[in-house]
Structures are given as structure tokens and as C-alpha cells.
PDB file of C-alpha atoms in Angstrom:
ATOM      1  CA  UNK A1018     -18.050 -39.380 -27.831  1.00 51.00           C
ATOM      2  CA  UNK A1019     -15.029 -41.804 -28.514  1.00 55.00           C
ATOM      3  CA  UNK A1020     -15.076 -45.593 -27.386  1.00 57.00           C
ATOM      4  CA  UNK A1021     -11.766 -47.461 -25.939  1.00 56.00           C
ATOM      5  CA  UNK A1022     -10.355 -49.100 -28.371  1.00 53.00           C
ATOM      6  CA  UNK A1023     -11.803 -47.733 -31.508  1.00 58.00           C
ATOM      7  CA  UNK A1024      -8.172 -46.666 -32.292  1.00 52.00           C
ATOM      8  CA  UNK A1025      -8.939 -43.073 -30.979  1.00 57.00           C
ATOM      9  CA  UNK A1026     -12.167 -42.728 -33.394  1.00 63.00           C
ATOM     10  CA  UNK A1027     -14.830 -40.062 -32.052  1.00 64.00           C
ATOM     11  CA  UNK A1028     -18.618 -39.589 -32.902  1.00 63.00           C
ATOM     12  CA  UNK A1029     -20.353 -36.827 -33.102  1.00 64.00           C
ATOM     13  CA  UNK A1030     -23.665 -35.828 -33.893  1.00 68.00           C
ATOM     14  CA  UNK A1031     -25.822 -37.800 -35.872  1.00 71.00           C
ATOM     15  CA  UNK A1032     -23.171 -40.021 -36.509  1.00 67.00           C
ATOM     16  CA  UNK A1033     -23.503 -41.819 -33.195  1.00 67.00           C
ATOM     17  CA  UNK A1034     -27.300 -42.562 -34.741  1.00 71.00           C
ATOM     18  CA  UNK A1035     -26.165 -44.498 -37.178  1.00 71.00           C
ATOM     19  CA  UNK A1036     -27.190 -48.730 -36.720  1.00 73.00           C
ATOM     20  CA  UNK A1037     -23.792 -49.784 -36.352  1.00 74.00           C
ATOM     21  CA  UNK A1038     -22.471 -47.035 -33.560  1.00 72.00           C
ATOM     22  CA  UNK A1039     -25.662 -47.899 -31.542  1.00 72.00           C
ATOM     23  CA  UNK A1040     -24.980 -51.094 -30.632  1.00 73.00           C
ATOM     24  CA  UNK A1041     -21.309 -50.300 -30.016  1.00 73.00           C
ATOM     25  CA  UNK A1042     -22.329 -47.131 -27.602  1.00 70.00           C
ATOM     26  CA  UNK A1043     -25.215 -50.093 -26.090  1.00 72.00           C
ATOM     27  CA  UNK A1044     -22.423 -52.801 -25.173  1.00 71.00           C
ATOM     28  CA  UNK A1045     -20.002 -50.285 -23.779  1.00 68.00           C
ATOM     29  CA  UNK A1046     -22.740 -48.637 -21.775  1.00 66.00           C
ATOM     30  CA  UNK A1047     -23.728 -52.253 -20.615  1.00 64.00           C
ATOM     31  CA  UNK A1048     -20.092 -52.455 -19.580  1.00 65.00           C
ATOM     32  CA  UNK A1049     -20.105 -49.791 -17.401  1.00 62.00           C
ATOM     33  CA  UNK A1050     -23.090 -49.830 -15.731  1.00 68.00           C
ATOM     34  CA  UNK A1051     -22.194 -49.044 -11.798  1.00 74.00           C
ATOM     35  CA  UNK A1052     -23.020 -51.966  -9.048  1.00 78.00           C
ATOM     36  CA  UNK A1053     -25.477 -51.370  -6.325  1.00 84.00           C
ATOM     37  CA  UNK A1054     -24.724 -51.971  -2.821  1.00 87.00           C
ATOM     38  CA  UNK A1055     -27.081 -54.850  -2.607  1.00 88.00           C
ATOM     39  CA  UNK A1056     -25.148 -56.219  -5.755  1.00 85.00           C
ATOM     40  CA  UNK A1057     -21.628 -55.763  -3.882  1.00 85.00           C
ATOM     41  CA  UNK A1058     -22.744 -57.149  -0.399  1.00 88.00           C
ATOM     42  CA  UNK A1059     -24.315 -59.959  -1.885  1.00 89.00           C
ATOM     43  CA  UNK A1060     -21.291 -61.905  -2.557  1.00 87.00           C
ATOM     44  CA  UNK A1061     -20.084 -61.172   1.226  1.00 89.00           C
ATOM     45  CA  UNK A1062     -19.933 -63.712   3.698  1.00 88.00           C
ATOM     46  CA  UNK A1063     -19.249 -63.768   7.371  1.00 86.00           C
ATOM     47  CA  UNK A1064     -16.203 -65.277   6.460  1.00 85.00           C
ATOM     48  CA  UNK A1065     -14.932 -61.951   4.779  1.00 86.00           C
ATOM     49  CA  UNK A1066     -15.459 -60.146   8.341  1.00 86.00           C
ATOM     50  CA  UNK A1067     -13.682 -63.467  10.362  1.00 83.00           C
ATOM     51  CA  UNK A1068     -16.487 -64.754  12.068  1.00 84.00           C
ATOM     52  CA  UNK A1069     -16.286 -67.981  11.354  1.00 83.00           C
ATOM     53  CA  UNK A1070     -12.430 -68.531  12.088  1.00 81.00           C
ATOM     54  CA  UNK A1071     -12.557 -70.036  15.374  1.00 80.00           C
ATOM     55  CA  UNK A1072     -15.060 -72.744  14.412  1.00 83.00           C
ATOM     56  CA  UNK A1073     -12.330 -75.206  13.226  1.00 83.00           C
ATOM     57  CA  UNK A1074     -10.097 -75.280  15.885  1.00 84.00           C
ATOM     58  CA  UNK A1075      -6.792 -74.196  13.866  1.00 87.00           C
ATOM     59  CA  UNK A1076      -7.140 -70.762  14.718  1.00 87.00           C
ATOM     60  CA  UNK A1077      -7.196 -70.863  18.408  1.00 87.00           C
ATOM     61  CA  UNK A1078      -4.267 -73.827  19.108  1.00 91.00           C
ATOM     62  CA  UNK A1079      -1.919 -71.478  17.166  1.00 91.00           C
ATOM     63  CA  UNK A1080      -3.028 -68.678  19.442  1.00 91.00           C
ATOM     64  CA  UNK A1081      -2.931 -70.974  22.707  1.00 91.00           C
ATOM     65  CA  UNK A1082       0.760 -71.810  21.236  1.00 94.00           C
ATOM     66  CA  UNK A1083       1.335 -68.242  20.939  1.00 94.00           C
ATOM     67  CA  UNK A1084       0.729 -67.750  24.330  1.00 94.00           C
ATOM     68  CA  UNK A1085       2.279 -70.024  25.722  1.00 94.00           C
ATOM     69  CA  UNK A1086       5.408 -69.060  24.340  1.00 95.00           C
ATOM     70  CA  UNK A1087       5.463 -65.824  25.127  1.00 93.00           C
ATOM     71  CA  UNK A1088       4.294 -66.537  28.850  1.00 93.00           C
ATOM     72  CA  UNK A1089       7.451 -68.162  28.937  1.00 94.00           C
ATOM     73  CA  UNK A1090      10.163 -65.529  27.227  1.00 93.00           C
ATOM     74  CA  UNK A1091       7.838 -63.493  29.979  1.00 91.00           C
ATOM     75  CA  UNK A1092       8.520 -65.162  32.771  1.00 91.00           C
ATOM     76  CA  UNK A1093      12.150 -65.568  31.668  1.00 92.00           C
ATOM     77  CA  UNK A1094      12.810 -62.086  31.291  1.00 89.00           C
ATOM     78  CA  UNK A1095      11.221 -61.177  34.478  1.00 89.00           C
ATOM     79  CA  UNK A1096      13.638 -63.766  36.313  1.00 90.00           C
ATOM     80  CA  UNK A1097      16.324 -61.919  34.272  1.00 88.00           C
ATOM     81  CA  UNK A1098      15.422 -58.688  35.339  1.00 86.00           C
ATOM     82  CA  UNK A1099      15.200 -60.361  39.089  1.00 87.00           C
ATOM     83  CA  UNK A1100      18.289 -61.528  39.191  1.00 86.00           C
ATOM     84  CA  UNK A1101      20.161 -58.705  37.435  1.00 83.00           C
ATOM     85  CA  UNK A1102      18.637 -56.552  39.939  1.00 80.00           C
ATOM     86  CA  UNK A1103      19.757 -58.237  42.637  1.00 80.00           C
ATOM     87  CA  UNK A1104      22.879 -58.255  41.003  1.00 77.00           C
ATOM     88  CA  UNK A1105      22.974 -54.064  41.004  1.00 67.00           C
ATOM     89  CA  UNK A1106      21.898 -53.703  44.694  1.00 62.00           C
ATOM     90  CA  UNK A1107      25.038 -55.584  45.887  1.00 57.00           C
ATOM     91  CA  UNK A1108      27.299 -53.561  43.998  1.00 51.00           C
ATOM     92  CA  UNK A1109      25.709 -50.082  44.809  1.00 49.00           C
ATOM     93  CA  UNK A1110      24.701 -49.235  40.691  1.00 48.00           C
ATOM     94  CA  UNK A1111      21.203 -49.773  40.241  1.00 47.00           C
ATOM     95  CA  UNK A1112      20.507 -51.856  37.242  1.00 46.00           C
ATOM     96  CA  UNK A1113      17.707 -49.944  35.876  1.00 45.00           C
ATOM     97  CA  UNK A1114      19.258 -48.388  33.080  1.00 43.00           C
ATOM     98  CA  UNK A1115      19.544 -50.231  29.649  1.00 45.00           C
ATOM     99  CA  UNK A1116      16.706 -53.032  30.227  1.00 46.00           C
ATOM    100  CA  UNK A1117      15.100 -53.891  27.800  1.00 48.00           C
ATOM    101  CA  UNK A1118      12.462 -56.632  27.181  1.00 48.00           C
ATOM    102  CA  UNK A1119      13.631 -59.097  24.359  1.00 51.00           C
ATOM    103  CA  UNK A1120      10.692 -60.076  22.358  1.00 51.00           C
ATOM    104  CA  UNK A1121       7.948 -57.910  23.429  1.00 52.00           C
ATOM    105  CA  UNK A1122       7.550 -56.437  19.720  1.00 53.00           C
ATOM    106  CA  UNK A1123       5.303 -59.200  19.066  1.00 53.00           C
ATOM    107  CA  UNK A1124       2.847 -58.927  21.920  1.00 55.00           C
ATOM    108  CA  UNK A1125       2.086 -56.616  24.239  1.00 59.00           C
ATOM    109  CA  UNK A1126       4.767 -56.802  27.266  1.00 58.00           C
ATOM    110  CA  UNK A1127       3.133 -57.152  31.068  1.00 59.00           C
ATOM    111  CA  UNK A1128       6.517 -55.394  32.490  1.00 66.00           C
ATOM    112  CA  UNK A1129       9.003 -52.825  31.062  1.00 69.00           C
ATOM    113  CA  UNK A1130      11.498 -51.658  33.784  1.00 75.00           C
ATOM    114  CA  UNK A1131      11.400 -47.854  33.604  1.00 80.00           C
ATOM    115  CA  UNK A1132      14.651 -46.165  35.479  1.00 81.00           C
ATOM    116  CA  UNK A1133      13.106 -43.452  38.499  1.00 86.00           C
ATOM    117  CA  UNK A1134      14.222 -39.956  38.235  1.00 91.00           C
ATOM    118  CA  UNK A1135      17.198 -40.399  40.891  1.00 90.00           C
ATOM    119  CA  UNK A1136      18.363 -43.074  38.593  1.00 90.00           C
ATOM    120  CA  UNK A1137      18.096 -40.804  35.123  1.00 92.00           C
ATOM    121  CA  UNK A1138      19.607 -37.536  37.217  1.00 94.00           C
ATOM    122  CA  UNK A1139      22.711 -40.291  38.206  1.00 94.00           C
ATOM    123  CA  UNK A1140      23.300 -41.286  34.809  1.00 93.00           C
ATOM    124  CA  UNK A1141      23.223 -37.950  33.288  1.00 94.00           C
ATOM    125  CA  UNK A1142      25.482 -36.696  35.878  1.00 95.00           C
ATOM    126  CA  UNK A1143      28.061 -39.616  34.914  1.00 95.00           C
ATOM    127  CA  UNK A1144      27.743 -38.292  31.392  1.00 94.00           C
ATOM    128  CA  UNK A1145      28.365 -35.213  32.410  1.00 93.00           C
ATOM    129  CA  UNK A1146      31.585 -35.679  34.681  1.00 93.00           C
ATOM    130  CA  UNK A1147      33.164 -38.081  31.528  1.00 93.00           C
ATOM    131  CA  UNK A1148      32.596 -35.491  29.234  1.00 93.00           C
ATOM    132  CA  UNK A1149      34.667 -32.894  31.262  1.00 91.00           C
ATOM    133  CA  UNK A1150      37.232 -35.489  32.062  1.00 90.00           C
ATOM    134  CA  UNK A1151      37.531 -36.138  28.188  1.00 90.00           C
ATOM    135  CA  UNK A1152      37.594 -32.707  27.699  1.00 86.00           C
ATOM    136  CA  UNK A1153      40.544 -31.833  30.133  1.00 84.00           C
ATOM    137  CA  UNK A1154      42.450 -34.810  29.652  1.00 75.00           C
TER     138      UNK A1154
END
């Protein structure tokens, strides 16, 4: 058996006997004696799981700020999307295509305008027709 840092030293057979080897094999077994889960868990506190965050107060007016905020960029994009909608009916395009939600990586989004079929099949087909005229002209 060889020790860590015993400069690569090994003892074998009744040399790890000996009185001075003993106690050296004794404090590095101390060393590695392996923890119990009572031992671990003991120095756990509810804290470690976050059940105690909301007792001060901090925790929750960041999250009401939070909110707040993106309620807003919500509502704003929603009056966005309104209006830019409107926008598309007058002018016979429909304005689903290419909307996108600014923001909504950092909470969940309450609306995501989705184009229909009709409008995916009209968009494709404009592809379509431009890449012919490129190709012919």
C-alpha cells in the first residue's frame, strides 16, 4: 500500500507493521473515512432548499417589479400587434407574417401571433413566383 505524499514510497508486508507506518496508515485512514447521510444533511437548512426567501420581503418586490414590467412591454406589444394589424387589413396583406414578441425570452409570453395556413400558402407562393421571375429575368 503507498500513502500520498510519501514521495511514491510503498509498503508491503510486514513492513506496514512496523510502529511508525501504523500511525501513518491510522491518520490517512482517519482522513478518509466516508460521511453518513445523517452527517451530510445535518448541516442543511431550509434555507439551502429556498424556503425561507420570501420571509424578508426583498424577494417578492423584485418579482412584483418584474411583473409589472413585463405586463407593460405586454400590453405594449399587443397594442403593436393591434395596430399593425389594422394597418395590414387596409392594405389587403395580412400582417401576420414576421411578428415577433420583443422581450418574451425572459418570461413566458401570454400572445405570440401565429400566421394561419392561407397566410403561410400566400407567402410561399410569393417566394415562389420571385424566384422564377429572378430566374427568367
Amino acid at each position: 500500500l503507498g500513502l500520498k505524499g510519501s514521495g511514491g514510497y510503498r509498503y508491503f508486508g510486514a513492513a506496514k507493521d512496523l510502529p511508525g507506518v501504523k500511525e501513518l496508515f491510522a491518520r490517512h485512514a482517519a482522513k478518509l473515512t466516508k460521511r453518513k447521510r445523517g452527517d451530510i444533511y445535518r448541516y442543511i437548512t431550509p434555507d439551502y432548499y429556498g424556503l425561507r426567501d420570501e420571509e424578508d420581503g426583498v424577494l417578492l418586490e423584485l418579482e412584483g417589479q418584474m411583473a409589472a414590467e413585463n405586463q407593460k412591454k405586454l400590453k405594449q406589444c399587443r397594442e403593436e400587434y393591434r395596430s399593425d394589424r389594422a394597418v395590414g387589413d387596409d392594405s389587403g396583406e395580412s400582417s401576420d407574417e414576421g411578428v415577433f414578441l420583443e422581450g418574451a425570452e425572459n418570461g413566458i409570453a401570454a400572445h405570440v401571433a401565429v400566421p394561419s395556413q392561407e397566410v403561410v400558402a400566400q407567402v410561399l407562393l410569393k417566394k415562389k413566383r420571385e424566384a422564377l421571375l429572378n430566374r427568367f429575368m
